[in-house]
Short mmCIF file of C-alpha atoms in Angstrom, two decimals:
data_model
loop_
_atom_site.label_atom_id
_atom_site.label_comp_id
_atom_site.label_asym_id
_atom_site.label_seq_id
_atom_site.Cartn_x
_atom_site.Cartn_y
_atom_site.Cartn_z
CA MET M 260 -17.93 14.38 -29.51
CA ASP M 261 -14.71 14.47 -30.54
CA ASP M 262 -12.12 11.49 -28.66
CA TYR M 263 -10.15 13.79 -26.48
CA GLN M 264 -8.03 12.23 -24.90
CA LEU M 265 -6.65 11.91 -21.02
CA ASN M 266 -3.09 12.96 -20.48
CA VAL M 267 -1.88 14.07 -17.63
CA THR M 268 -0.23 17.20 -18.53
CA LYS M 269 -3.32 18.70 -18.77
CA VAL M 270 -3.68 18.54 -14.68
CA LEU M 271 -0.37 20.84 -14.42
CA GLU M 272 -1.47 23.44 -16.75
CA ASN M 273 -4.75 24.15 -16.48
CA ALA M 274 -3.44 24.38 -12.90
CA SER M 275 -1.16 26.98 -14.48
CA LYS M 276 -3.31 28.76 -15.83
CA VAL M 277 -6.59 28.91 -13.63
CA TYR M 278 -4.53 28.53 -9.73
CA GLY M 279 -1.05 29.83 -11.11
CA LYS M 280 -0.02 31.88 -8.00
CA LYS M 281 -1.17 29.23 -6.19
CA GLU M 282 1.94 27.93 -3.97
CA VAL M 283 4.42 24.31 -3.65
CA VAL M 284 5.94 24.42 -1.24
CA SER M 285 9.02 22.23 -0.53
CA ARG M 286 11.98 21.48 2.38
CA ARG M 287 15.42 21.23 0.17
CA VAL M 288 17.39 18.09 0.68
CA SER M 289 20.32 19.49 1.67
CA ASP M 290 19.56 22.06 4.62
CA GLY M 291 15.53 21.37 5.24
CA SER M 292 15.23 25.25 4.24
CA ILE M 293 12.39 26.36 2.57
CA PHE M 294 11.85 26.66 -1.35
CA ARG M 295 8.33 27.91 -2.71
CA TYR M 296 7.17 28.95 -5.93
CA THR M 297 3.58 28.21 -7.92
CA TYR M 298 2.14 26.29 -10.47
CA LYS M 299 2.45 29.40 -13.05
CA ASP M 300 6.34 28.18 -12.13
CA ALA M 301 5.69 24.65 -11.64
CA TRP M 302 4.63 24.69 -15.21
CA GLU M 303 7.28 26.56 -16.48
CA ARG M 304 9.99 24.14 -15.10
CA VAL M 305 7.68 21.02 -16.43
CA GLN M 306 7.82 22.45 -19.96
CA ARG M 307 11.79 23.55 -19.48
CA ALA M 308 12.13 19.51 -18.10
CA ALA M 309 10.26 18.43 -22.09
CA ASN M 310 13.16 20.10 -23.79
CA PHE M 311 15.88 18.52 -21.65
CA LEU M 312 14.57 15.46 -21.73
CA VAL M 313 14.23 14.96 -25.83
CA ASP M 314 16.83 16.84 -26.55
CA GLU M 315 19.70 16.94 -24.14
CA LEU M 316 19.26 12.95 -22.28
CA GLY M 317 17.73 11.33 -25.72
CA VAL M 318 13.93 10.13 -23.92
CA LYS M 319 11.80 9.09 -26.81
CA PRO M 320 8.48 7.40 -26.46
CA GLY M 321 7.51 4.23 -24.89
CA ASP M 322 10.82 4.47 -22.13
CA ARG M 323 11.24 4.91 -18.69
CA VAL M 324 13.03 7.31 -16.76
CA GLY M 325 14.23 6.62 -12.87
CA VAL M 326 13.37 8.71 -10.39
CA ILE M 327 14.27 7.63 -7.36
CA GLY M 328 14.85 10.83 -4.16
CA TRP M 329 12.62 12.68 -1.42
CA ASN M 330 9.73 14.67 -1.65
CA THR M 331 10.48 16.97 -3.25
CA HIS M 332 9.48 19.92 -6.18
CA ARG M 333 11.97 18.71 -8.62
CA PHE M 334 9.97 15.16 -8.29
CA PHE M 335 7.09 16.67 -8.36
CA GLU M 336 7.75 18.24 -11.73
CA LEU M 337 9.31 14.85 -13.21
CA TYR M 338 5.90 13.94 -12.43
CA TYR M 339 4.36 15.81 -15.15
CA ALA M 340 7.48 16.24 -17.70
CA VAL M 341 8.27 12.03 -18.46
CA PRO M 342 5.13 11.53 -19.01
CA GLY M 343 4.12 14.59 -21.12
CA VAL M 344 6.85 13.53 -23.44
CA GLY M 345 5.49 9.92 -23.83
CA ALA M 346 8.05 8.38 -21.64
CA VAL M 347 7.18 5.93 -18.06
CA VAL M 348 8.39 8.34 -14.66
CA HIS M 349 9.56 5.31 -12.61
CA GLU M 350 9.03 6.02 -9.30
CA ILE M 351 11.82 4.10 -7.32
CA ASN M 352 11.22 3.11 -4.08
CA LEU M 353 15.10 4.86 -2.43
CA ARG M 354 14.51 2.39 0.99
CA LEU M 355 15.32 -1.06 -0.88
CA SER M 356 17.55 -3.44 -0.30
CA PRO M 357 20.40 -2.97 -3.34
CA ASP M 358 19.93 -6.05 -4.48
CA ASP M 359 16.21 -5.32 -5.54
CA LEU M 360 17.11 -1.79 -5.95
CA THR M 361 19.30 -2.88 -9.03
CA TYR M 362 16.98 -5.78 -9.72
CA ILE M 363 13.58 -3.01 -10.21
CA ILE M 364 15.98 -0.42 -12.29
CA ASN M 365 17.34 -3.88 -14.79
CA HIS M 366 13.77 -5.30 -14.68
CA ALA M 367 12.30 -1.92 -15.65
CA GLY M 368 14.91 -1.44 -18.22
CA ASP M 369 15.43 2.24 -17.06
CA ARG M 370 17.43 4.65 -19.75
CA VAL M 371 17.41 7.11 -17.62
CA LEU M 372 18.39 7.99 -13.81
CA PHE M 373 17.06 11.45 -12.14
CA LEU M 374 18.28 10.86 -7.88
CA ASP M 375 18.93 13.49 -5.46
CA ASP M 376 22.71 14.15 -4.48
CA GLY M 377 23.18 13.36 -1.21
CA LEU M 378 22.90 9.85 0.52
CA VAL M 379 20.45 8.86 -2.36
CA ARG M 380 23.60 9.58 -5.22
CA LEU M 381 26.15 7.52 -2.78
CA LEU M 382 23.49 4.67 -2.47
CA VAL M 383 23.28 4.81 -6.72
CA GLU M 384 26.67 4.92 -6.63
CA SER M 385 27.48 1.37 -5.22
CA VAL M 386 25.00 -0.24 -6.81
CA LYS M 387 26.01 1.38 -10.84
CA ASP M 388 27.90 -1.14 -12.12
CA LYS M 389 25.08 -3.74 -11.59
CA LEU M 390 22.95 -1.38 -13.32
CA LYS M 391 22.62 -3.09 -17.10
CA THR M 392 20.21 -0.31 -18.66
CA VAL M 393 21.24 2.84 -18.04
CA GLU M 394 22.45 5.38 -20.10
CA LYS M 395 22.57 8.90 -18.06
CA PHE M 396 22.34 9.84 -14.48
CA VAL M 397 21.16 13.30 -13.13
CA VAL M 398 21.82 14.62 -9.84
CA MET M 399 19.02 16.88 -8.39
CA SER M 400 20.09 19.75 -6.14
CA ASP M 401 20.81 23.50 -5.96
CA SER M 402 23.74 23.40 -7.61
CA LYS M 403 24.51 23.27 -10.95
CA GLU M 404 27.62 21.08 -10.59
CA VAL M 405 28.00 17.50 -10.56
CA ASP M 406 30.22 15.32 -7.67
CA THR M 407 30.17 11.42 -8.49
CA SER M 408 31.62 8.27 -9.98
CA LEU M 409 27.90 8.09 -12.47
CA LYS M 410 29.07 8.52 -15.62
CA PRO M 411 27.78 10.24 -17.79
CA ALA M 412 26.47 13.06 -15.04
CA TYR M 413 24.34 16.16 -15.64
CA SER M 414 23.33 18.61 -13.46
CA TYR M 415 19.31 19.17 -13.00
CA GLU M 416 19.07 23.31 -12.40
CA ALA M 417 21.95 23.21 -15.46
CA LEU M 418 19.51 21.13 -17.38
CA MET M 419 16.80 23.00 -16.47
CA ASP M 420 18.62 26.58 -17.13
CA SER M 421 19.74 25.40 -20.89
CA ALA M 422 16.07 24.17 -21.80
CA LYS M 423 13.64 26.28 -23.54
CA PRO M 424 10.92 27.49 -21.37
CA SER M 425 7.92 26.41 -23.74
CA TYR M 426 7.13 22.86 -24.54
CA LYS M 427 4.67 21.86 -26.96
CA PHE M 428 3.17 18.32 -25.07
CA PRO M 429 2.09 16.00 -27.84
CA VAL M 430 -1.40 14.02 -27.80
CA ILE M 431 -0.81 11.05 -26.06
CA ASP M 432 -2.87 8.08 -26.42
CA GLU M 433 -4.26 8.15 -22.84
CA ARG M 434 -4.12 3.78 -22.71
CA SER M 435 -0.56 4.06 -23.04
CA GLY M 436 1.90 3.81 -19.60
CA ALA M 437 3.13 7.19 -17.38
CA ALA M 438 3.87 5.74 -14.63
CA MET M 439 4.67 2.74 -12.73
CA CYS M 440 5.22 2.03 -9.40
CA TYR M 441 7.12 -2.09 -7.88
CA THR M 442 5.16 -3.68 -5.10
CA THR M 443 7.25 -3.80 -2.14
CA GLY M 444 5.54 -6.94 -0.53
CA THR M 445 7.85 -8.89 1.71
CA THR M 446 7.27 -12.39 -0.23
CA GLY M 447 8.65 -13.23 -3.81
CA LYS M 448 10.74 -10.03 -5.66
CA PRO M 449 9.45 -6.62 -6.60
CA LYS M 450 6.59 -6.55 -9.25
CA GLY M 451 5.90 -3.50 -11.70
CA VAL M 452 2.54 -1.80 -11.69
CA VAL M 453 2.31 0.80 -14.89
CA TYR M 454 -0.18 3.22 -14.46
CA SER M 455 -2.09 4.78 -18.15
CA HIS M 456 -2.33 8.52 -18.15
CA ARG M 457 -6.68 7.46 -18.13
CA ALA M 458 -6.64 5.69 -15.35
CA LEU M 459 -3.84 8.67 -13.39
CA MET M 460 -6.15 11.28 -14.64
CA LEU M 461 -9.51 9.42 -13.55
CA HIS M 462 -8.12 8.73 -9.41
CA SER M 463 -6.97 12.31 -9.30
CA ILE M 464 -10.54 13.76 -10.24
CA VAL M 465 -12.99 10.82 -8.13
CA ALA M 466 -9.69 11.14 -5.35
CA GLY M 467 -10.98 14.42 -4.67
CA LEU M 468 -14.99 13.52 -4.30
CA PRO M 469 -16.47 14.17 -1.61
CA SER M 470 -17.40 10.55 -1.39
CA THR M 471 -13.48 9.64 -0.94
CA ILE M 472 -11.07 11.79 0.54
CA ASN M 473 -12.59 15.44 -0.29
CA VAL M 474 -10.13 18.08 -1.55
CA SER M 475 -11.30 21.51 -2.84
CA GLU M 476 -9.17 23.97 -4.16
CA LYS M 477 -9.59 25.77 0.00
CA ASP M 478 -7.02 22.59 1.32
CA ALA M 479 -3.59 23.07 2.10
CA MET M 480 -1.89 18.88 1.10
CA LEU M 481 0.85 17.74 2.65
CA VAL M 482 2.45 14.21 0.81
CA LEU M 483 3.58 12.41 3.28
CA VAL M 484 3.17 10.12 1.95
CA PRO M 485 6.59 8.65 -0.32
CA MET M 486 6.44 10.32 -3.86
CA PHE M 487 8.11 6.85 -4.83
CA HIS M 488 5.32 4.64 -3.33
CA VAL M 489 2.12 4.15 -5.94
CA ASN M 490 2.02 8.06 -7.67
CA ALA M 491 2.40 9.10 -3.29
CA TRP M 492 -1.36 8.16 -3.35
CA GLY M 493 -2.18 10.15 -6.35
CA MET M 494 -2.05 13.51 -4.45
CA PRO M 495 0.31 15.88 -7.30
CA TYR M 496 -1.67 15.27 -9.13
CA GLY M 497 -4.24 15.19 -7.50
CA ALA M 498 -4.37 18.80 -5.27
CA PRO M 499 -3.34 20.61 -8.80
CA ALA M 500 -6.23 19.01 -10.22
CA VAL M 501 -8.52 21.21 -7.93
CA GLY M 502 -6.02 24.04 -7.33
CA ALA M 503 -5.32 22.71 -3.61
CA LYS M 504 -1.81 23.65 -1.90
CA LEU M 505 1.00 20.75 -2.13
CA ILE M 506 3.31 20.81 0.53
CA PHE M 507 6.59 18.53 0.01
CA PRO M 508 8.44 17.79 3.88
CA ALA M 509 11.91 16.00 1.71
CA GLN M 510 12.95 13.71 4.06
CA PHE M 511 12.30 14.96 7.12
CA TYR M 512 9.83 13.01 8.91
CA ALA M 513 11.05 14.23 12.68
CA PRO M 514 7.93 14.79 14.87
CA ASP M 515 8.27 18.59 15.13
CA MET M 516 9.52 18.86 11.72
CA ILE M 517 5.82 17.88 10.30
CA LEU M 518 4.01 19.17 12.94
CA GLU M 519 6.12 22.51 12.20
CA LEU M 520 5.22 22.78 8.38
CA VAL M 521 1.31 21.08 9.41
CA GLU M 522 1.65 24.96 11.51
CA LYS M 523 3.31 27.55 9.07
CA GLU M 524 2.10 26.08 6.30
CA ARG M 525 -1.60 25.32 7.96
CA ALA M 526 -1.58 22.10 6.14
CA THR M 527 -5.60 20.50 5.75
CA ILE M 528 -5.17 17.48 5.28
CA ALA M 529 -1.86 15.08 5.44
CA ALA M 530 -2.05 11.99 4.41
CA SER M 531 0.44 8.54 5.42
CA VAL M 532 0.46 5.49 7.15
CA PRO M 533 -0.47 4.54 11.09
CA THR M 534 3.38 4.93 12.05
CA ILE M 535 3.98 8.90 11.09
CA TRP M 536 1.42 9.74 13.34
CA ILE M 537 2.21 7.49 16.26
CA MET M 538 5.44 8.65 16.36
CA VAL M 539 4.28 11.73 16.53
CA VAL M 540 1.92 11.49 19.05
CA ASP M 541 5.27 9.66 21.08
CA TYR M 542 7.24 12.32 20.64
CA LEU M 543 4.07 14.58 22.19
CA LYS M 544 3.75 12.75 25.21
CA LYS M 545 7.35 12.46 25.73
CA THR M 546 8.35 16.33 25.19
CA GLY M 547 4.62 17.38 26.92
CA LYS M 548 3.81 20.29 24.27
CA LYS M 549 0.64 20.50 23.48
CA VAL M 550 -0.63 20.89 19.88
CA ASP M 551 -3.85 21.89 18.05
CA LEU M 552 -4.48 19.88 15.12
CA THR M 553 -7.66 21.74 14.50
CA GLY M 554 -9.07 22.14 10.75
CA LEU M 555 -6.36 19.81 9.67
CA LYS M 556 -8.08 16.25 7.93
CA ILE M 557 -5.35 12.60 8.33
CA VAL M 558 -5.94 10.11 5.93
CA PHE M 559 -4.92 6.88 6.98
CA GLY M 560 -4.08 4.38 4.81
CA GLY M 561 -1.27 1.20 4.75
CA SER M 562 -2.68 -0.45 7.28
CA GLU M 563 -5.57 -0.14 9.57
CA PRO M 564 -4.67 2.42 12.47
CA PRO M 565 -5.39 2.09 15.83
CA LEU M 566 -9.05 3.20 17.39
CA ALA M 567 -6.77 4.44 20.51
CA LEU M 568 -4.58 7.11 18.07
CA MET M 569 -7.77 8.17 15.85
CA LYS M 570 -9.67 8.95 19.34
CA THR M 571 -5.93 10.68 20.84
CA LEU M 572 -5.88 12.76 17.37
CA ALA M 573 -9.23 14.04 16.99
CA GLU M 574 -8.57 14.71 20.92
CA MET M 575 -5.96 17.08 19.45
CA GLY M 576 -8.25 18.75 16.69
CA ALA M 577 -7.90 16.35 13.83
CA THR M 578 -10.40 14.82 12.32
CA VAL M 579 -9.16 11.37 11.29
CA GLN M 580 -10.39 9.24 8.09
CA HIS M 581 -9.89 6.08 7.27
CA ALA M 582 -9.15 4.83 3.17
CA TRP M 583 -7.92 1.27 1.48
CA GLY M 584 -5.76 0.09 -1.61
CA MET M 585 -2.88 -0.86 -3.16
CA THR M 586 -0.10 -0.53 -5.55
CA GLU M 587 -2.40 -2.40 -7.84
CA THR M 588 -5.36 -0.23 -6.89
CA THR M 589 -3.31 3.38 -7.86
CA PRO M 590 -3.88 3.27 -5.14
CA LEU M 591 -7.44 4.56 -4.18
CA GLY M 592 -10.30 1.23 -4.02
CA THR M 593 -12.28 2.53 -0.45
CA ALA M 594 -12.99 5.65 1.45
CA ASN M 595 -14.17 5.45 5.23
CA ILE M 596 -17.13 8.51 5.49
CA ILE M 597 -20.03 7.95 7.99
CA LYS M 598 -23.08 8.68 5.47
CA SER M 599 -25.42 10.69 6.44
CA TYR M 600 -28.97 9.10 8.01
CA LEU M 601 -25.28 7.10 10.27
CA GLU M 602 -24.54 9.74 11.74
CA GLU M 603 -27.83 11.22 13.39
CA THR M 604 -28.61 7.27 14.60
CA LEU M 605 -25.15 6.01 15.38
CA SER M 606 -24.15 5.84 18.72
CA GLU M 607 -20.62 8.29 19.08
CA GLU M 608 -18.34 4.55 19.97
CA GLU M 609 -20.24 3.40 17.43
CA LYS M 610 -18.72 5.90 14.97
CA TRP M 611 -15.73 5.38 16.30
CA GLN M 612 -16.03 1.23 15.44
CA LEU M 613 -17.47 1.99 11.44
CA MET M 614 -14.56 4.89 11.37
CA THR M 615 -12.13 1.91 11.78
CA LYS M 616 -13.34 -0.07 8.75
CA GLN M 617 -11.80 0.75 5.12
CA GLY M 618 -15.27 2.22 3.96
CA LEU M 619 -17.48 2.45 0.69
CA VAL M 620 -15.17 1.40 -2.53
CA ALA M 621 -14.76 4.46 -4.04
CA PRO M 622 -17.47 5.57 -7.62
CA MET M 623 -16.15 4.07 -11.12
CA LEU M 624 -15.27 0.77 -9.28
CA GLU M 625 -16.80 -2.26 -7.92
CA VAL M 626 -15.73 -5.15 -5.07
CA LYS M 627 -16.70 -8.47 -3.95
CA ILE M 628 -15.69 -11.43 -1.68
CA VAL M 629 -15.19 -14.34 -2.79
CA ASP M 630 -14.78 -18.20 -1.14
CA GLU M 631 -11.88 -20.31 -2.08
CA THR M 632 -14.25 -21.62 -5.03
CA GLY M 633 -14.60 -18.01 -6.59
CA LYS M 634 -18.67 -18.26 -4.89
CA GLU M 635 -19.46 -14.58 -4.38
CA LEU M 636 -20.18 -14.04 -0.60
CA PRO M 637 -23.10 -12.11 1.18
CA TRP M 638 -22.87 -8.77 2.46
CA ASP M 639 -23.50 -9.61 5.80
CA GLY M 640 -20.89 -8.12 7.47
CA LYS M 641 -19.93 -11.41 9.08
CA THR M 642 -18.89 -13.63 6.41
CA PRO M 643 -15.55 -13.21 5.69
CA GLY M 644 -13.73 -13.95 1.96
CA GLU M 645 -11.14 -12.66 -0.24
CA LEU M 646 -11.46 -8.98 -1.25
CA LEU M 647 -11.88 -8.50 -5.40
CA ILE M 648 -12.04 -5.70 -6.99
CA ARG M 649 -12.50 -4.06 -10.43
CA GLY M 650 -12.10 -0.73 -12.60
CA PRO M 651 -10.46 1.72 -14.24
CA TRP M 652 -7.24 2.46 -12.47
CA ILE M 653 -7.12 -1.48 -11.38
CA ALA M 654 -4.50 -3.50 -12.53
CA LYS M 655 -5.25 -6.17 -14.91
CA SER M 656 -1.19 -7.80 -14.82
CA TYR M 657 2.54 -7.00 -14.10
CA TYR M 658 4.97 -5.94 -16.07
CA ASN M 659 7.06 -8.67 -17.47
CA ASP M 660 6.00 -10.89 -15.04
CA GLU M 661 4.67 -14.57 -15.46
CA ARG M 662 2.99 -14.61 -12.00
CA SER M 663 0.12 -11.99 -13.65
CA LYS M 664 -1.86 -14.42 -14.39
CA ASP M 665 -2.26 -15.39 -10.69
CA ALA M 666 -3.67 -12.27 -10.29
CA LEU M 667 -6.93 -11.58 -11.77
CA LEU M 668 -10.06 -14.12 -12.00
CA ASP M 669 -12.46 -13.75 -14.49
CA GLY M 670 -11.06 -10.89 -14.66
CA TRP M 671 -11.10 -8.67 -10.94
CA PHE M 672 -8.37 -7.92 -9.04
CA ARG M 673 -7.42 -10.73 -6.79
CA THR M 674 -6.30 -8.43 -3.29
CA GLY M 675 -5.16 -11.53 -0.89
CA ASP M 676 -7.06 -9.66 1.72
CA ILE M 677 -9.50 -11.13 3.49
CA ALA M 678 -11.80 -9.12 4.14
CA THR M 679 -16.01 -8.37 5.06
CA ILE M 680 -18.75 -6.28 3.39
CA ASP M 681 -21.59 -5.01 5.59
CA PRO M 682 -25.21 -4.58 4.22
CA GLU M 683 -24.64 -0.47 4.17
CA GLY M 684 -21.41 -1.60 2.02
CA TYR M 685 -18.80 -0.79 4.02
CA VAL M 686 -15.30 -3.30 3.31
CA LYS M 687 -13.93 -4.38 6.58
CA LEU M 688 -9.86 -5.71 5.88
CA VAL M 689 -10.03 -9.00 8.42
CA ASP M 690 -6.30 -9.87 7.54
CA ARG M 691 -3.92 -10.36 4.89
CA ALA M 692 -3.97 -13.90 4.02
CA LYS M 693 -1.50 -15.17 4.89
CA ASP M 694 -0.78 -13.33 8.01
CA LEU M 695 -4.59 -14.54 9.19
CA ILE M 696 -3.47 -17.59 12.21
CA LYS M 697 -5.43 -20.95 11.83
CA SER M 698 -5.59 -21.90 15.76
CA GLY M 699 -7.43 -25.37 15.49
CA GLY M 700 -8.61 -25.07 12.21
CA GLU M 701 -10.03 -21.30 13.26
CA TRP M 702 -9.19 -17.99 11.75
CA ILE M 703 -7.60 -15.66 14.37
CA SER M 704 -7.49 -12.44 12.71
CA SER M 705 -3.97 -10.24 13.16
CA VAL M 706 -5.05 -6.52 13.03
CA ASP M 707 -7.67 -7.34 15.50
CA LEU M 708 -5.25 -8.15 18.09
CA GLU M 709 -2.75 -5.27 17.60
CA ASN M 710 -5.12 -2.79 17.19
CA ALA M 711 -6.47 -3.84 20.99
CA ILE M 712 -3.21 -3.72 21.94
CA MET M 713 -2.29 -1.24 20.76
CA ALA M 714 -4.93 0.89 22.61
CA HIS M 715 -2.82 0.11 26.21
CA PRO M 716 -1.84 3.34 27.04
CA GLY M 717 1.74 1.59 28.33
CA VAL M 718 1.83 0.23 24.61
CA LYS M 719 3.74 2.26 21.73
CA GLU M 720 3.49 -0.05 18.92
CA ALA M 721 2.21 -3.98 18.23
CA THR M 722 2.00 -6.84 15.16
CA VAL M 723 1.05 -10.25 16.57
CA ILE M 724 2.64 -13.35 14.32
CA ALA M 725 1.21 -17.04 14.10
CA VAL M 726 4.21 -19.54 15.54
CA LYS M 727 3.56 -23.32 15.23
CA HIS M 728 2.31 -24.62 17.70
CA PRO M 729 1.73 -29.11 18.37
CA LYS M 730 -2.20 -29.12 19.13
CA TRP M 731 -3.25 -25.81 16.87
CA GLN M 732 -1.63 -25.70 14.31
CA GLU M 733 -0.69 -21.97 14.90
CA ARG M 734 -1.08 -19.84 17.89
CA PRO M 735 -0.84 -15.63 18.11
CA LEU M 736 3.12 -14.38 19.50
CA ALA M 737 2.13 -10.91 20.41
CA VAL M 738 5.22 -8.33 19.67
CA VAL M 739 4.85 -4.97 22.17
CA VAL M 740 7.07 -2.12 21.87
CA PRO M 741 5.87 -0.33 25.57
CA ARG M 742 6.22 3.35 25.62
CA ASP M 743 9.61 4.38 27.60
CA GLU M 744 7.77 5.08 31.10
CA TYR M 745 6.78 1.65 30.44
CA LYS M 746 9.38 -0.16 29.84
CA GLY M 747 10.72 -2.89 32.36
CA LYS M 748 7.48 -2.03 33.62
CA LEU M 749 4.38 -3.20 31.06
CA THR M 750 3.33 -7.36 31.52
CA LYS M 751 2.41 -10.34 29.30
CA GLU M 752 -0.28 -10.60 31.93
CA GLU M 753 -1.63 -6.64 31.64
CA ILE M 754 -2.18 -6.64 27.75
CA ILE M 755 -3.75 -9.96 28.00
CA GLU M 756 -5.65 -9.29 30.65
CA PHE M 757 -6.37 -5.66 29.09
CA ILE M 758 -8.06 -6.96 25.90
CA ARG M 759 -9.68 -9.85 27.13
CA PRO M 760 -13.07 -8.51 27.38
CA LYS M 761 -12.29 -7.99 23.43
CA PHE M 762 -11.98 -11.42 22.56
CA ALA M 763 -12.93 -15.25 22.43
CA LYS M 764 -10.39 -16.90 24.97
CA TRP M 765 -8.96 -18.80 22.40
CA TRP M 766 -7.86 -16.09 20.36
CA LEU M 767 -6.12 -14.52 22.96
CA PRO M 768 -2.65 -14.74 22.25
CA ASP M 769 -0.42 -17.48 24.11
CA ASP M 770 2.66 -15.65 25.34
CA VAL M 771 3.87 -11.74 24.64
CA VAL M 772 7.21 -10.81 23.97
CA PHE M 773 8.31 -7.27 24.75
CA VAL M 774 11.38 -5.90 22.37
CA ASN M 775 12.80 -2.30 21.25
CA GLU M 776 11.83 -1.90 18.08
CA ILE M 777 9.26 -3.40 14.99
CA PRO M 778 11.19 -3.92 12.18
CA LYS M 779 9.60 -1.86 8.77
CA THR M 780 8.83 -2.45 5.24
CA SER M 781 10.68 -0.02 3.40
CA VAL M 782 7.45 2.07 3.32
CA GLY M 783 6.52 2.16 6.96
CA LYS M 784 5.17 -1.31 7.45
CA PHE M 785 5.68 -3.97 10.29
CA ASP M 786 7.06 -6.12 8.10
CA LYS M 787 6.35 -10.24 9.62
CA LYS M 788 8.39 -11.46 6.98
CA ILE M 789 11.67 -10.72 9.70
CA LEU M 790 9.46 -11.45 12.22
CA ARG M 791 7.70 -15.16 11.55
CA GLU M 792 11.61 -16.12 10.72
CA LYS M 793 13.26 -14.71 14.01
CA TYR M 794 10.23 -16.38 16.28
CA LYS M 795 9.94 -19.67 13.61
CA ASP M 796 11.87 -21.82 15.95
CA TYR M 797 10.10 -19.89 19.10
CA LYS M 798 8.55 -22.53 21.76
CA LEU M 799 4.92 -21.12 23.56
CA PRO M 800 4.01 -22.10 27.02
CA THR M 801 1.03 -23.54 25.75
CA ALA M 802 3.20 -26.27 23.38
CA GLU M 803 4.61 -28.21 25.95
#
């Protein structure tokens, strides 16, 4: 049998032939209006882009090509054109600080930088003098004129117009790099992860299986995950692989605009961090608007969705699902489906409790939990240990980074997550290792406390951090954002009493502080690093 190379361009090429009439819908960055074309149209533009990458921009195999922009059809085209010519598409997080933005562009060694016009262009212009490797800039907008201080600069659409409409893509070693992202962890500099053609192809196939996210030709996928974040969770590859429609929101994440896309484009799958849907639910409560989300499956990742949020969305008609992954896992690691015999035997509340877990390991992957010595721990649903994972799309190292030596344990990737695995194989994350609260020698899960607090009807958001304690080493401090109608009314005592039945007494937070907003990372997770710094000298009432 021939050694057929798995190259990502084959995904879109096939979609253009088999699902050529299927739509790709994108809001325009300039005004939020709708642009739409088909997979057949997209494939021609990808070929044009490949031609101008090589002929006009001088991109060579192995080069890193940076893209900094919102979720649009142009970014989608570069997902295929750049790796198609043998280069690596570096998806750049535009929400990073200027220092981190400069660091990752220089560290990756990006030779060409594609950027959206508008605020993104202004951001790049502000750091241009610190970019050591970028030789050419391409501005992405509807205009064929370029107005920027970046030099030399090209118009994406002007390049597209002048390029030939067909390109013979070379056969590329499937183990060579196709895409690249940097982690957005809250400790140290971002770490680069390179994804091979093989990893992306296998991931896109498995992510669509019924035992994971279950994507088919009938679906319309709303890509709410930023395209700079772990390949938008693989959706721009996974949807065309099965002929599903794609919907890109650009930068327009206001709840009403998300709901408009869901309704008008008949979205059936939307994947994002819980924060997005917390905002949507809050908007609906404030405005009194009613929506019917029947037919929409919402896939949560990034952090555990509060059970109250999942139930609220289900009451609106949506199907909800919890999945887990990391930048280093491409990202799908686990997905939560309820096994058929458990559907028949579990009560409704037991099913909900099961659905909060991160789920079952994806096909082709392996997981285990270990103690501090590396000893494997039992799958009993009780014993916590560090979660390790391995498989064909799991990172083996970081890009040009000495921290790679700490990433693996005997060939298994160390996630830094503390988890249990039950006898059925369901993974439950207890916490990030660095977020666990060690009180009197015992561990307290901040995640469990957060989700319990967010079930209170007056709570919009909540997070829990460790604060130093003279007797117990650390104790939990809850940081809470009340809903507007509860501001000035919600009390610490009410929060504690609400969650008291769910926890042992020593788990309960020693104090609750109310704030207007919880700081978030560039990908929408609660930024506990900022909170730990802010409250490092906080004096708990029990510390006296």
